[in-house]
XYZ file of C-alpha atoms in Angstrom:
676
model
C 0.065 0.039 0.023
C 1.529 3.374 -1.064
C 2.345 6.018 1.691
C -0.170 8.798 1.469
C -0.178 12.212 2.978
C -4.012 13.134 3.517
C -5.302 16.705 3.557
C -2.787 18.205 1.036
C -5.482 19.314 -1.316
C -8.481 19.409 0.861
C -6.853 20.743 4.027
C -8.593 18.137 6.065
C -7.025 15.534 8.584
C -8.037 12.492 6.521
C -6.089 10.173 8.780
C -8.083 11.227 11.887
C -11.194 10.957 9.878
C -10.393 7.372 8.658
C -9.401 6.413 12.276
C -12.683 7.517 13.756
C -14.635 5.649 10.801
C -12.738 2.529 11.569
C -13.394 2.801 15.495
C -17.103 3.041 14.674
C -16.791 0.054 12.349
C -14.795 -1.923 15.173
C -17.467 -1.429 17.803
C -18.938 -5.002 17.550
C -15.286 -6.063 18.361
C -15.319 -4.337 21.697
C -18.656 -6.200 22.498
C -17.280 -9.397 21.342
C -14.239 -8.919 23.575
C -16.606 -8.329 26.623
C -18.485 -11.493 25.811
C -15.185 -13.508 25.444
C -14.033 -12.159 28.803
C -17.572 -13.119 30.199
C -17.221 -16.691 28.794
C -13.709 -17.108 30.274
C -14.940 -16.211 33.779
C -18.125 -18.470 33.575
C -15.477 -21.237 32.449
C -13.168 -20.444 35.408
C -16.205 -20.513 37.430
C -17.419 -23.789 36.236
C -13.806 -25.206 37.051
C -13.916 -23.910 40.575
C -17.507 -25.314 40.829
C -16.407 -28.681 39.558
C -13.574 -28.675 42.171
C -15.802 -28.018 45.063
C -18.497 -30.507 43.915
C -15.771 -33.042 43.620
C -14.423 -32.354 47.249
C -17.874 -32.732 48.469
C -18.233 -35.900 46.706
C -15.027 -37.217 48.105
C -15.835 -36.307 51.598
C -19.231 -38.107 51.265
C -17.540 -41.275 49.880
C -15.372 -41.337 53.155
C -18.549 -41.464 55.349
C -19.797 -44.754 54.312
C -18.775 -48.323 53.329
C -15.200 -49.531 54.173
C -13.857 -46.165 54.107
C -16.141 -44.987 57.083
C -14.218 -44.738 60.400
C -16.917 -44.880 63.170
C -15.728 -48.194 64.329
C -12.106 -47.446 64.181
C -9.979 -48.084 67.159
C -7.025 -46.417 68.435
C -4.181 -47.731 70.757
C -2.573 -45.232 73.263
C 0.580 -46.190 74.728
C 1.533 -45.123 78.343
C 5.150 -44.779 77.104
C 5.602 -44.284 73.424
C 9.283 -44.265 73.814
C 8.972 -48.060 74.659
C 6.518 -48.966 72.233
C 3.507 -47.901 70.127
C 0.494 -49.582 68.261
C -1.989 -49.252 65.538
C -5.359 -50.562 66.243
C -7.664 -52.209 63.673
C -11.443 -52.119 63.434
C -11.371 -55.613 65.031
C -9.475 -54.729 68.025
C -11.232 -55.217 71.356
C -11.549 -52.183 73.547
C -9.599 -52.641 76.850
C -6.126 -52.366 78.188
C -3.074 -54.614 77.933
C 0.242 -54.867 80.068
C 2.954 -55.268 77.874
C 6.645 -55.546 78.879
C 9.404 -55.296 76.417
C 12.221 -57.592 77.645
C 14.632 -57.655 74.761
C 14.511 -56.116 71.479
C 15.354 -57.978 68.253
C 18.958 -57.298 67.045
C 20.703 -57.785 63.849
C 23.881 -59.599 63.978
C 27.059 -57.391 63.422
C 30.692 -58.699 63.344
C 33.992 -56.921 63.020
C 37.469 -57.645 62.028
C 40.599 -56.999 63.870
C 42.096 -53.460 63.431
C 44.496 -53.645 60.518
C 46.795 -50.881 59.056
C 45.593 -49.167 55.699
C 48.210 -50.971 53.725
C 48.432 -54.414 55.491
C 48.028 -57.285 52.849
C 45.015 -59.449 52.977
C 45.627 -63.007 51.336
C 43.647 -64.286 48.439
C 40.727 -66.784 49.611
C 37.206 -67.922 49.237
C 34.601 -67.849 51.672
C 30.662 -67.816 51.787
C 28.503 -65.718 53.881
C 25.066 -67.194 54.644
C 21.999 -65.383 56.231
C 18.538 -66.888 56.515
C 19.184 -69.631 53.975
C 20.709 -67.078 51.252
C 24.419 -67.525 50.620
C 26.900 -65.256 48.886
C 30.423 -66.657 47.983
C 33.206 -64.120 47.898
C 36.358 -64.839 45.704
C 38.935 -62.618 46.935
C 42.047 -62.030 44.664
C 44.008 -60.472 47.527
C 44.566 -56.923 48.469
C 43.769 -54.799 51.332
C 41.009 -54.617 54.048
C 39.344 -51.897 52.040
C 39.407 -53.766 48.766
C 37.879 -56.709 50.518
C 35.187 -54.787 52.110
C 34.249 -53.078 48.741
C 33.897 -56.473 47.312
C 31.681 -57.780 50.004
C 29.566 -54.782 49.708
C 29.092 -55.227 46.025
C 28.515 -59.155 45.880
C 26.831 -59.597 49.267
C 24.586 -56.553 49.229
C 21.388 -58.570 49.549
C 22.233 -60.221 52.674
C 24.582 -58.099 54.759
C 25.895 -54.437 54.731
C 29.489 -53.691 55.132
C 31.527 -50.754 56.302
C 35.220 -49.693 56.404
C 35.730 -47.738 59.840
C 38.970 -45.735 60.665
C 39.419 -46.521 64.367
C 42.554 -44.752 65.315
C 45.407 -43.150 63.192
C 46.055 -45.483 60.331
C 44.164 -48.290 61.631
C 40.825 -49.599 60.277
C 38.188 -52.462 60.873
C 35.674 -53.886 58.607
C 32.259 -54.564 59.878
C 29.377 -56.949 58.543
C 25.813 -56.602 59.550
C 22.939 -58.620 58.538
C 20.136 -57.255 56.843
C 17.670 -59.720 58.448
C 16.622 -59.101 62.097
C 16.298 -61.641 64.668
C 18.177 -65.080 65.290
C 17.409 -66.130 61.706
C 19.637 -63.326 60.625
C 22.714 -64.802 62.056
C 25.648 -64.473 59.605
C 27.128 -67.985 59.073
C 30.680 -68.113 57.771
C 32.513 -70.965 55.916
C 35.501 -70.893 53.589
C 39.283 -70.572 53.597
C 40.504 -70.027 57.222
C 43.833 -68.387 56.486
C 42.050 -65.321 54.900
C 39.661 -65.184 57.752
C 41.944 -65.668 60.407
C 44.382 -63.144 58.911
C 41.809 -60.421 59.199
C 40.419 -61.412 62.828
C 37.011 -62.273 61.506
C 36.905 -65.816 62.875
C 38.686 -67.413 65.973
C 37.945 -71.218 65.261
C 35.314 -73.675 64.210
C 31.784 -73.020 65.597
C 29.480 -75.476 67.266
C 31.897 -78.291 66.927
C 30.688 -81.618 68.411
C 33.258 -83.138 71.024
C 33.983 -86.871 71.727
C 34.404 -86.122 75.573
C 35.578 -88.397 78.495
C 34.931 -86.603 81.732
C 37.078 -87.326 84.824
C 35.250 -88.041 88.078
C 37.690 -88.221 90.879
C 37.614 -91.133 93.362
C 40.315 -91.324 95.987
C 41.031 -95.156 95.460
C 42.214 -94.493 92.008
C 45.050 -92.070 93.019
C 48.486 -93.885 93.266
C 52.042 -92.699 93.934
C 53.952 -90.993 91.131
C 56.293 -93.581 89.518
C 57.705 -91.376 86.653
C 61.172 -90.177 85.814
C 60.946 -86.880 87.515
C 62.310 -86.346 91.222
C 59.625 -84.560 93.025
C 61.610 -84.392 96.371
C 60.444 -84.987 99.912
C 56.567 -85.576 99.679
C 55.012 -83.588 102.765
C 51.882 -82.716 101.294
C 48.164 -84.095 101.189
C 45.392 -84.804 98.633
C 41.767 -84.083 99.008
C 38.874 -85.192 96.778
C 35.663 -83.083 96.575
C 32.557 -84.750 97.706
C 31.004 -84.981 94.088
C 34.313 -86.165 92.458
C 34.466 -82.894 90.232
C 37.640 -81.592 91.893
C 40.714 -82.424 93.793
C 43.178 -80.220 95.919
C 46.953 -80.991 96.286
C 48.286 -79.400 99.408
C 51.962 -78.843 99.897
C 54.533 -80.787 98.180
C 52.959 -83.853 96.524
C 52.837 -85.905 93.210
C 50.012 -88.296 92.485
C 48.647 -90.400 89.379
C 45.081 -90.767 88.774
C 44.388 -94.053 87.032
C 41.530 -93.610 84.182
C 38.862 -96.406 84.456
C 38.970 -96.716 80.756
C 42.099 -95.704 78.538
C 41.468 -92.967 76.008
C 42.372 -93.271 72.311
C 44.363 -90.020 71.264
C 44.112 -88.224 67.875
C 46.047 -85.243 66.693
C 42.933 -82.937 67.736
C 42.543 -84.410 71.098
C 42.523 -81.858 73.948
C 42.905 -82.097 77.769
C 40.611 -79.415 79.602
C 40.437 -78.468 83.118
C 39.976 -75.531 85.596
C 42.845 -74.625 87.777
C 43.658 -72.401 90.573
C 46.579 -71.939 93.192
C 46.580 -70.461 96.787
C 49.995 -69.418 98.200
C 51.272 -71.471 101.550
C 50.834 -69.620 104.852
C 54.193 -68.429 106.208
C 55.126 -68.877 109.964
C 54.761 -66.004 111.979
C 57.846 -65.001 113.892
C 58.648 -61.640 115.568
C 61.712 -60.609 113.536
C 62.006 -57.589 115.426
C 63.632 -59.177 118.286
C 67.203 -60.255 117.198
C 67.953 -62.161 120.538
C 66.310 -64.462 122.849
C 66.664 -64.272 126.575
C 67.850 -67.559 128.549
C 68.262 -68.336 132.075
C 71.697 -69.308 133.453
C 72.636 -71.722 136.264
C 71.604 -70.903 139.881
C 74.152 -68.977 141.901
C 74.599 -67.713 145.453
C 74.950 -64.122 146.395
C 75.954 -62.720 149.992
C 74.739 -59.162 150.552
C 75.536 -57.796 154.173
C 75.785 -61.281 155.568
C 72.822 -62.400 154.185
C 72.996 -65.463 151.694
C 70.518 -65.330 148.569
C 69.890 -67.662 145.828
C 69.653 -66.001 142.289
C 69.925 -66.770 138.571
C 72.354 -65.310 135.885
C 69.936 -63.381 133.965
C 72.392 -61.382 132.188
C 73.354 -64.346 130.167
C 71.981 -64.136 126.493
C 72.486 -65.994 123.408
C 72.167 -64.754 119.800
C 68.853 -66.168 118.176
C 69.263 -68.868 115.835
C 68.501 -67.822 112.411
C 67.079 -70.421 109.986
C 68.684 -70.685 106.569
C 66.608 -68.917 103.665
C 64.088 -71.130 101.835
C 64.993 -71.961 98.065
C 61.987 -70.356 96.042
C 59.879 -72.744 93.909
C 59.257 -71.805 90.466
C 57.397 -74.907 89.122
C 54.758 -74.820 91.816
C 51.935 -76.776 90.316
C 51.085 -78.641 86.984
C 49.368 -81.426 85.235
C 50.816 -84.478 83.285
C 49.502 -87.196 81.046
C 50.853 -90.842 81.051
C 50.623 -93.458 78.122
C 51.835 -96.984 78.919
C 52.245 -99.518 76.154
C 54.351 -102.142 74.512
C 57.136 -99.510 74.075
C 56.961 -98.730 77.892
C 55.831 -95.664 79.776
C 55.603 -92.141 78.148
C 54.785 -89.295 80.125
C 54.525 -85.439 79.400
C 54.259 -82.600 82.102
C 52.402 -79.449 81.607
C 53.492 -76.871 84.292
C 50.540 -74.336 85.196
C 51.472 -70.809 86.237
C 50.815 -70.141 89.767
C 48.962 -66.944 88.680
C 46.602 -68.799 86.249
C 43.149 -69.160 87.511
C 40.390 -70.388 85.142
C 39.793 -73.076 82.292
C 42.622 -74.218 80.502
C 42.863 -76.603 77.315
C 46.060 -78.367 76.425
C 46.596 -79.855 73.000
C 47.870 -83.309 74.340
C 47.056 -84.821 70.796
C 50.336 -83.126 69.424
C 52.307 -85.245 72.070
C 50.345 -88.447 72.182
C 48.770 -88.761 68.806
C 47.985 -92.661 68.047
C 48.737 -93.431 71.747
C 46.236 -94.434 74.630
C 46.239 -92.266 77.736
C 45.762 -94.203 81.043
C 46.898 -91.954 83.729
C 46.735 -88.181 84.618
C 49.324 -86.598 86.917
C 48.464 -83.913 89.525
C 51.226 -82.169 91.324
C 52.153 -79.429 93.558
C 55.553 -78.477 95.053
C 54.157 -75.764 97.628
C 50.941 -74.230 98.513
C 47.502 -75.523 97.450
C 46.727 -76.596 93.808
C 43.161 -77.247 93.065
C 42.005 -78.984 89.809
C 38.343 -79.405 88.707
C 36.222 -80.376 85.856
C 39.011 -82.243 84.050
C 37.983 -84.037 80.599
C 39.728 -85.558 77.509
C 37.982 -84.733 74.379
C 38.299 -84.992 70.670
C 36.564 -82.302 68.504
C 34.380 -84.129 65.858
C 34.093 -82.696 62.293
C 30.723 -80.758 61.981
C 29.152 -78.321 59.724
C 32.158 -76.462 58.953
C 30.879 -73.250 60.222
C 33.340 -70.776 61.588
C 33.153 -68.905 64.904
C 33.359 -65.106 64.715
C 35.937 -63.438 66.737
C 34.483 -59.964 67.080
C 30.907 -60.108 67.697
C 29.740 -56.491 68.048
C 26.108 -57.458 68.392
C 24.561 -60.917 68.756
C 21.514 -61.825 66.465
C 18.614 -61.898 68.839
C 14.859 -62.176 68.693
C 12.551 -59.774 70.559
C 11.061 -61.169 73.761
C 7.928 -59.470 75.257
C 5.479 -60.329 77.832
C 1.830 -59.703 77.084
C -0.473 -59.743 79.905
C 1.874 -62.186 81.508
C 2.441 -64.337 78.496
C 5.882 -64.386 77.083
C 6.205 -64.048 73.439
C 9.223 -64.237 70.938
C 9.343 -62.485 67.595
C 12.388 -61.992 65.246
C 11.551 -58.239 64.481
C 10.661 -55.153 66.434
C 8.162 -53.418 63.826
C 4.696 -54.560 62.507
C 3.892 -57.233 65.018
C 0.494 -57.957 63.912
C 0.062 -61.549 65.184
C 0.297 -61.182 68.878
C -2.876 -59.137 70.021
C -5.872 -59.455 67.691
C -6.338 -56.354 65.767
C -3.291 -54.530 67.000
C -0.018 -54.036 65.071
C 2.880 -53.406 67.783
C 6.136 -51.528 67.152
C 8.892 -51.868 69.843
C 11.411 -49.171 70.441
C 13.484 -50.027 73.498
C 13.399 -52.303 76.302
C 11.175 -51.379 79.336
C 12.170 -51.565 83.121
C 8.490 -52.232 83.838
C 5.290 -53.221 82.093
C 3.572 -50.335 79.917
C -0.081 -50.054 79.655
C -1.471 -50.143 76.104
C -5.034 -48.931 75.945
C -7.441 -49.510 72.979
C -10.435 -47.242 72.807
C -12.787 -45.877 69.854
C -11.156 -43.340 67.656
C -13.958 -40.766 68.030
C -11.717 -38.001 66.498
C -11.252 -39.620 63.429
C -14.861 -40.318 62.715
C -15.845 -36.683 63.809
C -13.136 -35.300 61.496
C -14.685 -37.237 58.526
C -17.976 -35.785 59.174
C -16.534 -32.145 59.956
C -14.693 -32.528 56.633
C -17.791 -33.259 54.841
C -19.564 -30.032 56.456
C -16.894 -27.853 55.468
C -16.716 -28.988 51.841
C -20.512 -28.917 51.764
C -20.467 -25.208 53.133
C -17.928 -24.098 50.737
C -19.905 -25.502 47.953
C -23.003 -23.512 49.167
C -21.044 -20.236 49.239
C -19.470 -20.480 45.882
C -22.790 -21.611 44.172
C -24.440 -18.518 45.936
C -21.982 -16.149 44.263
C -22.368 -17.505 40.780
C -26.382 -17.753 40.824
C -27.208 -14.668 42.595
C -26.137 -11.110 41.390
C -25.557 -8.231 43.578
C -28.035 -5.387 43.547
C -26.772 -2.225 41.524
C -27.379 1.126 42.808
C -26.172 2.968 39.783
C -26.823 2.403 36.019
C -24.073 0.439 34.429
C -22.526 -1.214 37.668
C -24.653 -4.246 36.931
C -22.612 -5.089 33.787
C -19.443 -4.562 35.792
C -20.439 -6.653 38.765
C -21.685 -9.643 36.721
C -18.127 -10.597 36.011
C -17.900 -11.333 39.728
C -21.200 -12.411 40.918
C -24.309 -13.861 39.005
C -22.314 -15.594 36.247
C -24.959 -18.226 36.140
C -27.986 -16.387 37.326
C -31.033 -18.344 36.328
C -29.195 -21.501 35.250
C -31.605 -24.129 36.023
C -28.964 -26.954 35.929
C -26.878 -25.424 38.682
C -29.821 -24.172 40.692
C -31.487 -27.683 40.643
C -28.157 -29.264 41.797
C -28.181 -26.869 45.007
C -31.664 -27.683 45.655
C -31.168 -31.439 45.245
C -28.144 -31.473 47.485
C -29.855 -29.575 50.209
C -32.932 -31.966 50.175
C -30.503 -35.019 50.154
C -28.762 -33.787 53.266
C -31.871 -32.877 55.255
C -34.010 -35.960 54.441
C -34.753 -38.628 56.833
C -33.243 -42.278 56.179
C -34.481 -45.664 57.485
C -32.417 -47.478 59.926
C -32.391 -51.107 61.409
C -30.371 -50.363 64.415
C -31.591 -50.407 68.079
C -30.941 -46.764 68.317
C -31.691 -45.289 64.825
C -30.468 -42.055 63.709
C -32.809 -40.815 60.894
C -31.928 -37.319 60.331
C -28.543 -35.418 60.479
C -29.575 -33.041 63.407
C -29.721 -36.060 65.696
C -25.976 -36.237 65.641
C -25.452 -32.376 66.308
C -25.320 -31.332 62.715
C -27.825 -28.715 61.620
C -28.692 -25.695 59.482
C -28.258 -23.415 62.426
C -28.762 -22.771 65.916
C -32.166 -21.693 67.383
C -33.036 -18.027 66.616
C -30.205 -17.915 64.062
C -30.652 -15.387 61.200
C -33.033 -16.409 58.582
C -30.464 -15.470 55.739
C -28.296 -17.902 57.217
C -30.785 -20.770 57.628
C -32.189 -20.182 54.142
C -28.570 -20.550 52.702
C -28.453 -24.183 54.003
C -25.037 -24.014 55.445
C -24.373 -26.822 58.190
C -23.247 -25.996 61.872
C -21.618 -28.738 63.977
C -22.187 -29.343 67.571
C -18.756 -30.897 68.351
C -19.641 -32.168 71.905
C -22.939 -33.914 70.558
C -21.309 -35.382 67.576
C -18.590 -36.939 69.795
C -21.113 -38.263 72.150
C -23.331 -39.711 69.339
C -20.244 -41.490 67.881
C -19.021 -42.855 71.058
C -22.309 -44.068 72.230
C -24.024 -45.165 69.021
C -21.227 -45.687 66.308
C -23.681 -48.239 64.533
C -26.314 -45.642 64.229
C -24.129 -42.982 62.784
C -22.813 -45.530 60.129
C -26.284 -46.594 59.245
C -27.413 -43.020 58.734
C -24.591 -42.171 56.118
C -24.917 -45.612 54.299
C -27.050 -48.920 54.778
C -28.158 -51.960 53.074
C -31.956 -51.907 52.891
C -32.524 -55.164 50.740
C -29.906 -57.564 52.382
C -27.652 -57.995 49.292
C -24.582 -56.729 51.173
C -24.573 -53.656 48.857
C -25.100 -50.123 50.284
C -28.171 -48.715 48.831
C -29.408 -45.855 51.121
C -28.189 -43.379 53.480
C -27.351 -39.637 53.370
C -23.669 -40.110 52.161
C -24.656 -42.681 49.597
C -27.579 -40.137 48.271
C -25.087 -37.188 48.009
C -22.626 -39.308 45.991
C -25.519 -40.587 43.637
C -26.702 -36.942 43.033
C -23.128 -35.837 42.204
C -22.287 -38.698 39.905
C -23.552 -36.984 36.626
C -21.655 -33.930 37.490
C -18.302 -35.522 38.463
C -17.982 -38.816 36.571
C -14.957 -39.135 34.404
C -15.202 -38.269 30.751
C -18.175 -36.276 29.613
C -20.237 -34.941 32.763
C -22.772 -32.057 33.188
C -20.011 -29.720 34.284
C -17.419 -30.675 31.636
C -20.246 -30.210 28.975
C -20.871 -26.828 30.311
C -17.146 -25.975 30.133
C -17.044 -27.402 26.647
C -20.029 -24.957 25.678
C -18.011 -21.944 26.946
C -14.947 -23.060 25.112
C -17.206 -23.078 22.055
C -18.446 -19.545 22.823
C -14.995 -18.351 23.213
C -13.938 -19.929 20.036
C -16.930 -18.330 18.148
C -16.191 -14.881 19.523
C -12.679 -15.197 18.443
C -13.695 -16.148 14.993
C -16.072 -13.168 14.897
C -13.375 -10.889 15.993
C -10.897 -12.175 13.576
C -13.436 -11.728 10.876
C -14.017 -8.298 11.786
C -10.276 -7.443 12.063
C -10.072 -8.698 8.432
C -13.014 -6.495 7.415
C -11.460 -3.458 9.195
C -8.306 -3.764 7.252
C -10.208 -3.950 3.876
C -12.435 -1.124 5.113
C -9.295 1.071 6.002
C -7.879 0.445 2.591
C -11.219 1.336 0.827
C -11.346 4.589 2.755
C -7.873 5.615 2.040
C -8.483 4.854 -1.735
C -11.672 7.019 -1.505
C -9.854 10.052 0.313
C -6.960 9.602 -2.021
C -9.078 9.812 -5.175
C -10.899 12.906 -3.402
C -7.637 14.715 -2.647
C -6.719 13.965 -6.339
C -9.748 15.251 -7.602
C -9.463 18.368 -5.488
C -5.736 18.889 -6.375
C -6.704 18.731 -10.266
C -9.534 21.228 -9.689
C -7.247 23.480 -7.842
C -4.578 23.308 -10.585
C -7.324 24.018 -13.363
C -8.593 26.943 -11.203
C -5.107 28.283 -10.915
C -4.520 27.915 -14.526
C -7.733 29.874 -15.430
C -6.707 32.548 -13.001
C -3.286 32.854 -14.559
C -5.120 32.940 -18.101
C -7.489 35.754 -16.846
C -4.775 37.668 -15.548
C -2.819 37.327 -18.758
C -5.759 38.566 -20.942
C -6.142 41.526 -18.582
C -2.565 42.588 -19.076
C -3.028 42.460 -22.812
C -5.872 44.555 -22.952
C -4.348 47.283 -20.808
C -1.464 47.579 -23.222
């Protein structure tokens, strides 16, 4: 389109004239824009209405059927730090006395402390937890690399960690992922690797071929071996039950076993030993001399003869020679007698030792037969007890952990005086009917667990429905009732806020139907029937409440009366909201059931009444956009047409002016010629 400069010939502001003419022509667009704005507001209102209706529907659905909570129970623990519980609907009201004696624990092991760069040999071993085993094939390396491999390959049964204990020292821990005794970590495999890192200390649960020694005084005989015990001044005393024997002073004795014992390389001699030092003679070493009386003497004093003793004669105290200290004060020995003669071996016991001792006699007597055991003491009192010869029997091959940080243990609780054992602490739903127990720590005394109706939960469900219902009524009132306008033109402005669906029968009918459904009476088969909602403390307003409030239909809750009704008549409340009237085990009546039935066409998925109305508004918006678009195309053409017309006019005026000027010039020229 060529650039035009209007008004050159006519002197008129043609651009302004064209603009005003276009504005007049564009007035329908303004009207359609206003309509489009109104359609969008209606669409927003419908979406909000849909949301509030869905909230009412969801709240009503929670008031009946399996979602209803009128018979729900709650468990209250007197000490929630010890235990808590969740009560189901079938839990019996009452109190339980529960004592947590032990908590279930997961098995946890650790290695010895190793330096960061200490070499760990290669090896193959298996970890087993609750029937699931993982085999680790380690190629050698460090403790950290072994831990990383276990963490990767045995992740399903144990967790592993690498802990810095002090400076450059570290340990590896293994913890079972299964609680209780069934979660015990069982170890088998190459012992060199496992001994090297300090994870095991030996073979676990190994059976023993054991021969216990029961002492009898008649089987003790004098020592006939090659050793020279010296002067025997002691005594031997056998315990009443034959479990122990005391050797007092200097004494060596052999005990003849009733049956000789065959010895293998792994045969061990075990016994308990203790030692008591001898009592020293008590002499007063502070007196170096001893007073002695001499022979009788006569003394004359002033002519008088007296008998007296020489009391001044003294002799030095005779000192005893010092005792030679005894180093090998006590011990035990083993004797084997066969075709090749007597073979014996003595095993001294340190005087400071006290406790159980095991001696590997199989290393000295392999393939021999032991017939006697030697018991000796050179001074003091040596006591030997619980003696036995045993040979380990190959068993399961399980290895005994060395550093057991935490044993695998089951939970032990006492419920109303009955002791119960479980392998876990959480989710114990098979002890008390309807209760799920969760244990947290051991208790010093029984904890009372009370089971009672969960009134608060049921009341909250009803109050949730009342709140959703009231919010729906408030919004519904806004969109169906317009505000009064005091001045002309204000109604048009206020309609975008209120009265968007004034006179809409679909929306008005929904409100009326819902109000009727909530306030209706419903049948009940219970002993204490609740037929209308006001019987449980929910009404449309208090006595003498404003008429406007009552007419609006908003519900008011008397919380005290509601709680009392739920506590005393939970079945009646349940039947009011949803009941089965024909015995087919399907709910077909009740206030909440009725509300959900009324709302179903409005909230169903897919095409519902509300979504259809939203689609209608979308269509109106689309039509308005199309009208505006067509009008805008028309305005473009209309502007071009106006500019062409004004351009033609300007051109005509410009030509007329040029002709006028030419005529004027011709007339002036003619006048000039006549004057000459």
